[in-house]
Amino acid sequence: MSAVEEYTPSVLQLTEKAVAKVKHLMEDEANNELKLRVFVTGGGCSGFQYGFTFDELAEEDDTLVEKDGVVVLVDPLSYQYIEGAQLDYTEGLEGSRFVVTNPNATTTCGCGSSFSV
C-alpha cells in the first residue's frame, strides 16, 4: 500500500479548531476535494518555516493525515521535521493563522512560523 492510500494520524495531530477552519475554507471554495498541504521550507528567522496551501491531488509519496473528513498532506522532506507535531488554528491580536506546535523544534521565532532543529 502506498503512502497516498494510507492515513497516518501519528504524523501530525489536528486540533478541532484546525479541522473546523479547513472545513470552512473548503466550503468557501465550494470544493470538497481540497486537501491542506503542510510543508517545511528553508528560511525564516530560525532556519526553517512552515507553509500551508491547498491541493486537490496528493502526490504518490505524500503521507495523508485524516480527521473528521479533513485530509492533510505531508511531503517526504517535510515529514521528518513535523513528525509528532500538532496543527492548530488560532485567532488573536497577531491575526488568524495555522500554528504548528512541534516537539522536534529546538528553537522557534516569536511569531511561531519558523523554527530550527
Tab-separated table of C-alpha atoms in Angstrom:
chain	number	residue	atom	x	y	z
A	1	MET	CA	0.000	0.000	0.000
A	2	SER	CA	1.476	3.389	-0.956
A	3	ALA	CA	1.603	6.371	1.381
A	4	VAL	CA	-1.154	8.044	-0.642
A	5	GLU	CA	-3.541	5.256	0.311
A	6	GLU	CA	-2.603	5.296	4.000
A	7	TYR	CA	-3.933	7.654	6.630
A	8	THR	CA	-1.267	8.189	9.269
A	9	PRO	CA	-2.675	10.077	12.268
A	10	SER	CA	0.543	9.880	14.319
A	11	VAL	CA	2.487	12.111	11.918
A	12	LEU	CA	0.532	15.261	12.684
A	13	GLN	CA	-2.231	15.724	15.238
A	14	LEU	CA	-5.070	18.012	14.116
A	15	THR	CA	-6.977	20.069	16.673
A	16	GLU	CA	-10.723	20.612	16.395
A	17	LYS	CA	-10.103	24.299	15.584
A	18	ALA	CA	-7.771	23.390	12.706
A	19	VAL	CA	-10.279	20.886	11.314
A	20	ALA	CA	-13.126	23.416	11.587
A	21	LYS	CA	-11.102	26.101	9.790
A	22	VAL	CA	-10.091	23.779	6.953
A	23	LYS	CA	-13.732	22.715	6.541
A	24	HIS	CA	-14.777	26.373	6.460
A	25	LEU	CA	-12.159	27.179	3.807
A	26	MET	CA	-13.266	24.183	1.735
A	27	GLU	CA	-16.859	25.428	1.916
A	28	ASP	CA	-15.767	28.934	0.881
A	29	GLU	CA	-14.061	27.439	-2.180
A	30	ALA	CA	-17.022	25.100	-2.823
A	31	ASN	CA	-14.564	22.254	-3.340
A	32	ASN	CA	-14.731	19.144	-1.153
A	33	GLU	CA	-11.677	17.693	-2.933
A	34	LEU	CA	-9.282	20.201	-1.347
A	35	LYS	CA	-6.594	18.866	0.959
A	36	LEU	CA	-4.439	21.047	3.200
A	37	ARG	CA	-0.740	20.637	2.454
A	38	VAL	CA	1.589	21.370	5.377
A	39	PHE	CA	5.223	21.736	4.375
A	40	VAL	CA	8.586	22.932	5.634
A	41	THR	CA	10.963	25.141	3.652
A	42	GLY	CA	14.310	26.717	4.395
A	43	GLY	CA	14.167	30.303	5.573
A	44	GLY	CA	12.523	32.281	8.294
A	45	CYS	CA	14.340	33.818	11.221
A	46	SER	CA	15.067	30.431	12.830
A	47	GLY	CA	16.190	28.419	9.790
A	48	PHE	CA	13.023	26.624	8.635
A	49	GLN	CA	9.490	27.831	8.180
A	50	TYR	CA	6.088	26.229	7.869
A	51	GLY	CA	3.935	26.661	4.807
A	52	PHE	CA	0.315	25.869	4.070
A	53	THR	CA	-1.502	25.533	0.777
A	54	PHE	CA	-4.438	23.652	-0.686
A	55	ASP	CA	-4.061	20.848	-3.232
A	56	GLU	CA	-6.728	18.764	-4.897
A	57	LEU	CA	-4.429	15.818	-5.561
A	58	ALA	CA	-1.955	14.002	-3.362
A	59	GLU	CA	1.460	13.116	-4.728
A	60	GLU	CA	2.408	9.438	-4.773
A	61	ASP	CA	4.903	9.843	-1.921
A	62	ASP	CA	2.745	12.096	0.297
A	63	THR	CA	1.637	10.972	3.724
A	64	LEU	CA	-2.019	11.662	4.423
A	65	VAL	CA	-3.499	12.522	7.799
A	66	GLU	CA	-7.290	12.455	8.064
A	67	LYS	CA	-9.624	13.692	10.772
A	68	ASP	CA	-13.380	14.249	10.519
A	69	GLY	CA	-13.310	14.437	6.719
A	70	VAL	CA	-10.321	16.792	6.503
A	71	VAL	CA	-7.213	15.472	4.770
A	72	VAL	CA	-3.776	16.958	5.394
A	73	LEU	CA	-0.866	16.133	3.086
A	74	VAL	CA	2.773	15.978	4.165
A	75	ASP	CA	5.568	15.519	1.627
A	76	PRO	CA	8.517	13.194	2.435
A	77	LEU	CA	11.013	16.013	3.038
A	78	SER	CA	8.711	17.849	5.462
A	79	TYR	CA	7.681	14.626	7.218
A	80	GLN	CA	10.977	14.343	9.092
A	81	TYR	CA	10.589	17.855	10.519
A	82	ILE	CA	6.960	17.723	11.617
A	83	GLU	CA	6.511	14.133	12.726
A	84	GLY	CA	4.673	14.173	16.054
A	85	ALA	CA	3.676	17.844	15.776
A	86	GLN	CA	0.236	19.357	16.300
A	87	LEU	CA	-1.609	21.626	13.859
A	88	ASP	CA	-3.909	24.191	15.433
A	89	TYR	CA	-5.707	27.330	14.278
A	90	THR	CA	-5.617	30.477	16.387
A	91	GLU	CA	-7.227	33.878	16.267
A	92	GLY	CA	-5.761	36.683	18.326
A	93	LEU	CA	-4.159	40.105	18.342
A	94	GLU	CA	-1.494	39.000	15.872
A	95	GLY	CA	-4.159	37.763	13.438
A	96	SER	CA	-5.601	34.424	12.418
A	97	ARG	CA	-3.327	31.603	11.362
A	98	PHE	CA	-2.488	27.946	11.450
A	99	VAL	CA	0.075	27.152	14.155
A	100	VAL	CA	2.337	24.120	14.359
A	101	THR	CA	3.431	23.008	17.828
A	102	ASN	CA	6.496	20.946	17.072
A	103	PRO	CA	8.304	18.802	19.672
A	104	ASN	CA	11.216	18.410	17.218
A	105	ALA	CA	11.981	22.138	17.152
A	106	THR	CA	14.844	23.225	19.393
A	107	THR	CA	14.098	26.932	18.898
A	108	THR	CA	11.226	28.891	17.412
A	109	CYS	CA	10.771	32.517	16.498
A	110	GLY	CA	8.425	34.846	18.319
A	111	CYS	CA	5.699	34.543	15.716
A	112	GLY	CA	5.893	30.726	15.731
A	113	SER	CA	6.132	30.374	11.960
A	114	SER	CA	9.812	29.427	11.826
A	115	PHE	CA	11.961	27.008	13.783
A	116	SER	CA	15.252	25.131	13.937
A	117	VAL	CA	16.038	21.517	14.798
